[in-house]
Amino acid sequence: MKEQQILGLHHITAIAGDAQRNYDFYTQVMGSRMVKKTVNFDDPGTYHFYYGNETGTPGTILTFFPWAGIGQGRTGTGMATEITYSVPAGSLDFWKDRFTRFNVPFTEAGERFGETFLSFTDRDGLNLALLVPGQPDDRQGWETKEIKQDTATKGFHSTTLSLQKIEPTAKVLTDIFGYRLLSQEGNRYRFITDTVKNAAIIDLLELPGGTPGVNAAGTNHHVAFRVADEDVQMKYRETILSKGLRITPKIDRDYFYSLYFREPGGVLFEIATDNPGFTVDEPLAELGTHLKLPKQYEAMRADIENELPTLK
Ligand code: ZN
């Protein structure tokens, strides 16, 4: 039963510097929808921004902790080093023009596993890519005035994890999460789950002797995998414990339930549920327009609003 398994990516979380600059980049340049404006539940003086498609469907959600003054991180091993969005065929020229217009650094289009992609970085130097998938992607993108359905990002295609040795991480993907090795190109190993059509791919990049990453602005914080509900999630918790790995208890993130564990290659993994979703505290039409606080901080709302940078 595929409902009992990992269903590809749920969300990916990275660290940013300035909140306004992050908001402008993802909502304006990239044309994503902000589906939730909340705070870091472990540090309520910091925002937590969620960007995605209209409803914030799992597999489309990129989230950020913007920490002003945190300093620049370093991309390296033991972290996700590329976040790859799926885009419509024929849209890469549009994106190149757009990146030029908005002074976004990008490289000329390349090819991997027969698929064309364009690498770029956000305002904090986070590595991303836009890729035209070989398999059709029928997900609807979020439209803005300048970005319509024929160019809009559709959600994740994949993410790349950089590792000194891929084997221990590969075993988590295959033996626990139900992925299989699809193909290999040089030191890049592509893993896929057959439970979903999209956001189903994880690439492992083997860099023996690679420099470990440093987690600060412009780097990835964790990668969350998707499960249907808490029953499935807690079964995974048992399996992960039985493999001798440490994992947190179930944590209520208001929009999903989470478990976190560090896989042996050093990447922080999360397992997150589909329920209850982003419309639990805001109607669909208003997603991302109000500052939402978890109930434990609601009494401190005035202080929190005071401390957070104002968003224009
Ligand atoms: Zn997360």
Short mmCIF file of C-alpha atoms and ligand atoms in Angstrom, two decimals:
data_model
loop_
_atom_site.label_atom_id
_atom_site.label_comp_id
_atom_site.label_asym_id
_atom_site.label_seq_id
_atom_site.Cartn_x
_atom_site.Cartn_y
_atom_site.Cartn_z
CA MET A 1 0.00 0.00 0.00
CA LYS A 2 1.64 3.17 -1.14
CA GLU A 3 -0.36 5.23 1.42
CA GLN A 4 1.70 3.47 4.08
CA GLN A 5 5.01 4.65 2.64
CA ILE A 6 7.13 7.75 2.18
CA LEU A 7 5.47 9.86 -0.51
CA GLY A 8 8.48 11.81 -1.81
CA LEU A 9 9.43 15.24 -0.52
CA HIS A 10 7.19 17.19 1.85
CA HIS A 11 9.16 20.41 2.26
CA ILE A 12 12.72 21.74 2.28
CA THR A 13 13.93 24.31 4.81
CA ALA A 14 16.85 26.70 4.41
CA ILE A 15 18.35 29.66 6.24
CA ALA A 16 18.18 33.22 4.99
CA GLY A 17 19.55 36.54 6.20
CA ASP A 18 17.25 39.53 5.69
CA ALA A 19 13.53 38.65 5.84
CA GLN A 20 12.32 41.30 3.38
CA ARG A 21 14.94 40.37 0.80
CA ASN A 22 13.96 36.71 1.09
CA TYR A 23 10.25 37.54 0.80
CA ASP A 24 10.81 39.74 -2.27
CA PHE A 25 12.92 37.14 -4.02
CA TYR A 26 10.54 34.21 -3.59
CA THR A 27 7.25 36.02 -4.10
CA GLN A 28 8.35 38.43 -6.84
CA VAL A 29 11.30 37.00 -8.76
CA MET A 30 10.30 33.33 -8.39
CA GLY A 31 6.56 33.95 -8.29
CA SER A 32 5.88 31.54 -5.43
CA ARG A 33 2.94 32.04 -3.14
CA MET A 34 3.64 32.73 0.51
CA VAL A 35 1.33 30.14 2.03
CA LYS A 36 2.20 30.80 5.66
CA LYS A 37 3.82 33.60 7.61
CA THR A 38 4.60 32.35 11.08
CA VAL A 39 7.50 32.21 13.54
CA ASN A 40 10.16 29.65 14.27
CA PHE A 41 8.36 27.57 16.92
CA ASP A 42 11.68 27.07 18.74
CA ASP A 43 12.69 30.75 18.45
CA PRO A 44 9.58 32.97 18.15
CA GLY A 45 11.62 36.14 17.59
CA THR A 46 12.38 34.79 14.10
CA TYR A 47 10.00 34.38 11.18
CA HIS A 48 9.26 31.12 9.49
CA PHE A 49 8.19 31.67 5.88
CA TYR A 50 6.55 29.00 3.74
CA TYR A 51 6.42 29.35 -0.05
CA GLY A 52 4.60 26.98 -2.37
CA ASN A 53 1.81 26.57 -4.87
CA GLU A 54 -1.75 27.76 -4.25
CA THR A 55 -2.52 25.38 -1.39
CA GLY A 56 1.04 24.63 -0.29
CA THR A 57 0.82 21.05 -1.53
CA PRO A 58 3.53 18.81 -0.05
CA GLY A 59 6.36 18.59 -2.57
CA THR A 60 6.07 22.30 -3.46
CA ILE A 61 6.98 23.89 -0.12
CA LEU A 62 10.25 25.72 0.43
CA THR A 63 10.56 27.29 3.87
CA PHE A 64 13.02 29.71 5.43
CA PHE A 65 14.18 30.90 8.79
CA PRO A 66 15.35 34.45 8.08
CA TRP A 67 17.93 35.32 10.76
CA ALA A 68 19.19 38.87 10.27
CA GLY A 69 22.94 39.08 10.83
CA ILE A 70 23.49 35.32 11.06
CA GLY A 71 26.38 35.48 8.61
CA GLN A 72 27.08 33.46 5.51
CA GLY A 73 27.06 29.69 5.67
CA ARG A 74 29.16 27.40 3.54
CA THR A 75 27.78 24.82 1.17
CA GLY A 76 29.47 21.46 1.64
CA THR A 77 29.05 17.83 2.53
CA GLY A 78 26.46 16.65 5.03
CA MET A 79 23.72 18.90 3.66
CA ALA A 80 21.35 19.39 0.76
CA THR A 81 23.30 21.41 -1.79
CA GLU A 82 20.74 21.96 -4.53
CA ILE A 83 16.99 22.44 -4.50
CA THR A 84 15.57 21.66 -7.91
CA TYR A 85 12.20 22.90 -9.14
CA SER A 86 10.32 21.42 -12.05
CA VAL A 87 9.34 23.96 -14.73
CA PRO A 88 7.41 23.67 -18.03
CA ALA A 89 9.19 22.69 -21.24
CA GLY A 90 10.32 25.76 -23.14
CA SER A 91 10.40 28.04 -20.08
CA LEU A 92 14.16 28.20 -19.43
CA ASP A 93 14.71 31.16 -21.81
CA PHE A 94 12.05 33.10 -19.93
CA TRP A 95 13.84 32.36 -16.67
CA LYS A 96 17.25 33.35 -18.06
CA ASP A 97 15.83 36.70 -19.15
CA ARG A 98 14.14 37.13 -15.81
CA PHE A 99 17.29 36.30 -13.82
CA THR A 100 19.26 38.77 -15.94
CA ARG A 101 16.66 41.47 -15.33
CA PHE A 102 16.65 40.90 -11.55
CA ASN A 103 20.44 40.42 -11.22
CA VAL A 104 20.15 36.80 -10.15
CA PRO A 105 23.38 34.85 -10.73
CA PHE A 106 22.83 31.81 -12.96
CA THR A 107 24.90 29.42 -15.06
CA GLU A 108 24.25 28.37 -18.64
CA ALA A 109 21.82 25.47 -18.97
CA GLY A 110 23.31 22.01 -18.52
CA GLU A 111 22.06 18.46 -18.79
CA ARG A 112 21.76 15.64 -16.24
CA PHE A 113 20.25 12.25 -16.89
CA GLY A 114 19.02 13.68 -20.21
CA GLU A 115 17.12 16.56 -18.55
CA THR A 116 17.94 20.24 -19.09
CA PHE A 117 18.40 22.47 -16.07
CA LEU A 118 19.48 25.97 -15.13
CA SER A 119 21.38 26.59 -11.87
CA PHE A 120 20.97 29.82 -9.96
CA THR A 121 21.34 31.24 -6.46
CA ASP A 122 18.97 33.26 -4.32
CA ARG A 123 19.91 36.52 -2.55
CA ASP A 124 21.72 34.61 0.22
CA GLY A 125 23.66 32.38 -2.16
CA LEU A 126 21.42 29.31 -1.70
CA ASN A 127 21.84 26.91 -4.66
CA LEU A 128 18.71 26.18 -6.64
CA ALA A 129 17.93 24.92 -10.12
CA LEU A 130 15.05 24.90 -12.58
CA LEU A 131 14.70 21.68 -14.52
CA VAL A 132 12.51 20.50 -17.38
CA PRO A 133 11.58 16.95 -16.37
CA GLY A 134 11.63 14.09 -18.87
CA GLN A 135 8.35 12.79 -17.43
CA PRO A 136 5.36 15.13 -17.74
CA ASP A 137 4.58 17.11 -14.58
CA ASP A 138 0.87 17.92 -14.40
CA ARG A 139 1.01 20.06 -11.24
CA GLN A 140 -0.39 23.58 -11.56
CA GLY A 141 1.98 26.41 -10.76
CA TRP A 142 1.00 29.54 -8.84
CA GLU A 143 0.45 32.43 -11.26
CA THR A 144 1.46 36.03 -10.76
CA LYS A 145 1.12 39.06 -13.03
CA GLU A 146 4.40 38.23 -14.74
CA ILE A 147 4.59 34.46 -14.36
CA LYS A 148 1.88 32.38 -15.97
CA GLN A 149 1.19 28.66 -16.23
CA ASP A 150 3.60 28.18 -19.16
CA THR A 151 6.58 29.32 -17.06
CA ALA A 152 5.63 28.97 -13.38
CA THR A 153 7.51 26.54 -11.12
CA LYS A 154 5.43 23.43 -10.42
CA GLY A 155 7.06 22.28 -7.20
CA PHE A 156 10.13 20.22 -6.50
CA HIS A 157 11.67 17.88 -8.99
CA SER A 158 14.38 16.72 -6.58
CA THR A 159 17.04 17.73 -4.16
CA THR A 160 20.74 16.89 -4.14
CA LEU A 161 22.53 15.80 -0.97
CA SER A 162 26.33 16.13 -0.96
CA LEU A 163 28.08 13.41 1.02
CA GLN A 164 31.59 12.18 1.66
CA LYS A 165 30.31 8.62 1.21
CA ILE A 166 26.88 7.90 -0.19
CA GLU A 167 26.39 4.39 1.14
CA PRO A 168 25.04 5.04 4.66
CA THR A 169 22.58 7.64 3.32
CA ALA A 170 21.65 5.46 0.37
CA LYS A 171 20.74 2.70 2.82
CA VAL A 172 18.35 5.00 4.66
CA LEU A 173 16.68 5.86 1.37
CA THR A 174 16.42 2.27 0.14
CA ASP A 175 16.06 0.19 3.31
CA ILE A 176 13.87 2.56 5.34
CA PHE A 177 12.20 4.99 2.93
CA GLY A 178 11.56 2.59 0.04
CA TYR A 179 13.53 4.44 -2.65
CA ARG A 180 15.51 2.61 -5.33
CA LEU A 181 18.61 3.50 -7.29
CA LEU A 182 17.41 4.72 -10.70
CA SER A 183 20.67 5.64 -12.40
CA GLN A 184 24.16 7.00 -11.97
CA GLU A 185 26.11 9.69 -13.80
CA GLY A 186 29.68 10.09 -12.58
CA ASN A 187 29.54 10.69 -8.82
CA ARG A 188 25.81 11.51 -8.91
CA TYR A 189 23.47 8.68 -7.86
CA ARG A 190 19.77 9.14 -8.51
CA PHE A 191 17.23 7.55 -6.16
CA ILE A 192 13.49 7.53 -6.76
CA THR A 193 10.35 6.40 -5.01
CA ASP A 194 7.55 4.93 -7.11
CA THR A 195 4.83 5.98 -4.64
CA VAL A 196 4.37 9.43 -6.22
CA LYS A 197 4.80 10.94 -9.67
CA ASN A 198 6.49 14.19 -8.61
CA ALA A 199 9.02 15.35 -6.02
CA ALA A 200 10.04 11.67 -6.00
CA ILE A 201 13.79 12.03 -6.64
CA ILE A 202 16.80 12.40 -4.34
CA ASP A 203 20.24 12.71 -5.91
CA LEU A 204 23.24 11.74 -3.81
CA LEU A 205 26.49 13.37 -4.85
CA GLU A 206 29.58 11.56 -3.57
CA LEU A 207 32.46 13.91 -2.70
CA PRO A 208 35.16 11.93 -0.86
CA GLY A 209 37.21 14.35 1.21
CA GLY A 210 34.71 17.13 0.53
CA THR A 211 34.62 20.02 2.98
CA PRO A 212 31.70 19.78 5.42
CA GLY A 213 29.08 22.48 5.05
CA VAL A 214 28.49 25.15 7.66
CA ASN A 215 24.86 25.82 8.40
CA ALA A 216 24.06 29.56 8.23
CA ALA A 217 22.57 31.94 5.64
CA GLY A 218 22.38 30.53 2.14
CA THR A 219 22.46 26.88 3.17
CA ASN A 220 19.93 24.15 3.67
CA HIS A 221 18.70 23.32 7.17
CA HIS A 222 16.76 20.10 6.63
CA VAL A 223 14.88 17.97 4.14
CA ALA A 224 11.38 16.74 5.02
CA PHE A 225 9.86 13.58 3.59
CA ARG A 226 6.13 13.16 3.25
CA VAL A 227 3.79 10.65 4.84
CA ALA A 228 0.00 10.52 4.70
CA ASP A 229 -0.67 10.70 8.43
CA GLU A 230 0.62 10.17 11.95
CA ASP A 231 0.01 6.41 11.97
CA VAL A 232 2.42 5.93 9.09
CA GLN A 233 4.79 8.44 10.64
CA MET A 234 4.97 6.56 13.95
CA LYS A 235 5.63 3.27 12.13
CA TYR A 236 8.64 4.94 10.53
CA ARG A 237 9.73 6.12 13.94
CA GLU A 238 9.82 2.51 15.16
CA THR A 239 11.75 1.37 12.10
CA ILE A 240 14.32 4.16 12.44
CA LEU A 241 14.83 3.40 16.13
CA SER A 242 15.24 -0.29 15.29
CA LYS A 243 18.14 0.65 12.96
CA GLY A 244 19.94 2.22 15.91
CA LEU A 245 19.35 5.83 14.87
CA ARG A 246 18.13 8.52 17.24
CA ILE A 247 14.90 10.31 16.41
CA THR A 248 12.77 12.95 18.13
CA PRO A 249 9.28 12.34 19.47
CA LYS A 250 6.38 13.55 17.35
CA ILE A 251 6.26 17.36 17.32
CA ASP A 252 3.17 19.42 16.47
CA ARG A 253 4.10 22.05 13.85
CA ASP A 254 0.46 23.23 13.55
CA TYR A 255 0.37 22.57 9.76
CA PHE A 256 1.85 19.06 9.99
CA TYR A 257 3.37 16.70 12.56
CA SER A 258 7.11 16.20 12.48
CA LEU A 259 9.82 13.77 13.46
CA TYR A 260 13.49 14.67 13.01
CA PHE A 261 16.57 12.51 12.77
CA ARG A 262 20.09 13.00 11.48
CA GLU A 263 20.91 10.43 8.84
CA PRO A 264 24.42 8.91 9.06
CA GLY A 265 25.75 11.17 6.27
CA GLY A 266 25.00 14.23 8.40
CA VAL A 267 21.85 15.59 6.74
CA LEU A 268 18.96 16.47 9.04
CA PHE A 269 15.90 14.56 7.82
CA GLU A 270 12.31 15.15 8.87
CA ILE A 271 9.22 13.04 8.35
CA ALA A 272 6.15 15.27 8.01
CA THR A 273 2.46 14.48 7.62
CA ASP A 274 -0.06 15.73 5.06
CA ASN A 275 -2.49 16.60 7.87
CA PRO A 276 -3.74 19.07 8.84
CA GLY A 277 -2.35 21.38 6.10
CA PHE A 278 -2.08 25.16 5.72
CA THR A 279 -5.80 25.98 5.66
CA VAL A 280 -6.18 24.88 9.28
CA ASP A 281 -5.93 28.50 10.52
CA GLU A 282 -6.50 30.68 7.41
CA PRO A 283 -8.90 30.37 4.47
CA LEU A 284 -7.29 29.39 1.15
CA ALA A 285 -7.69 32.86 -0.33
CA GLU A 286 -5.87 34.46 2.61
CA LEU A 287 -2.97 32.05 3.05
CA GLY A 288 0.20 33.85 4.07
CA THR A 289 -1.45 37.23 4.61
CA HIS A 290 -1.66 37.15 8.42
CA LEU A 291 1.05 36.54 10.99
CA LYS A 292 0.00 33.20 12.47
CA LEU A 293 1.33 32.15 15.84
CA PRO A 294 1.13 28.77 17.53
CA LYS A 295 -1.18 28.90 20.52
CA GLN A 296 1.67 28.80 23.06
CA TYR A 297 2.85 32.22 21.77
CA GLU A 298 -0.51 33.90 21.16
CA ALA A 299 -0.39 35.65 24.56
CA MET A 300 2.96 37.18 23.55
CA ARG A 301 1.73 38.40 20.15
CA ALA A 302 2.35 42.11 20.78
CA ASP A 303 5.95 41.53 21.87
CA ILE A 304 6.62 39.14 19.02
CA GLU A 305 5.18 41.51 16.41
CA ASN A 306 7.34 44.25 17.87
CA GLU A 307 10.49 42.20 17.59
CA LEU A 308 9.94 40.82 14.09
CA PRO A 309 11.07 42.98 11.16
CA THR A 310 8.14 44.63 9.38
CA LEU A 311 7.42 43.20 5.93
CA LYS A 312 6.39 45.49 3.09
ZN ZN B 1 10.72 21.06 8.45
#
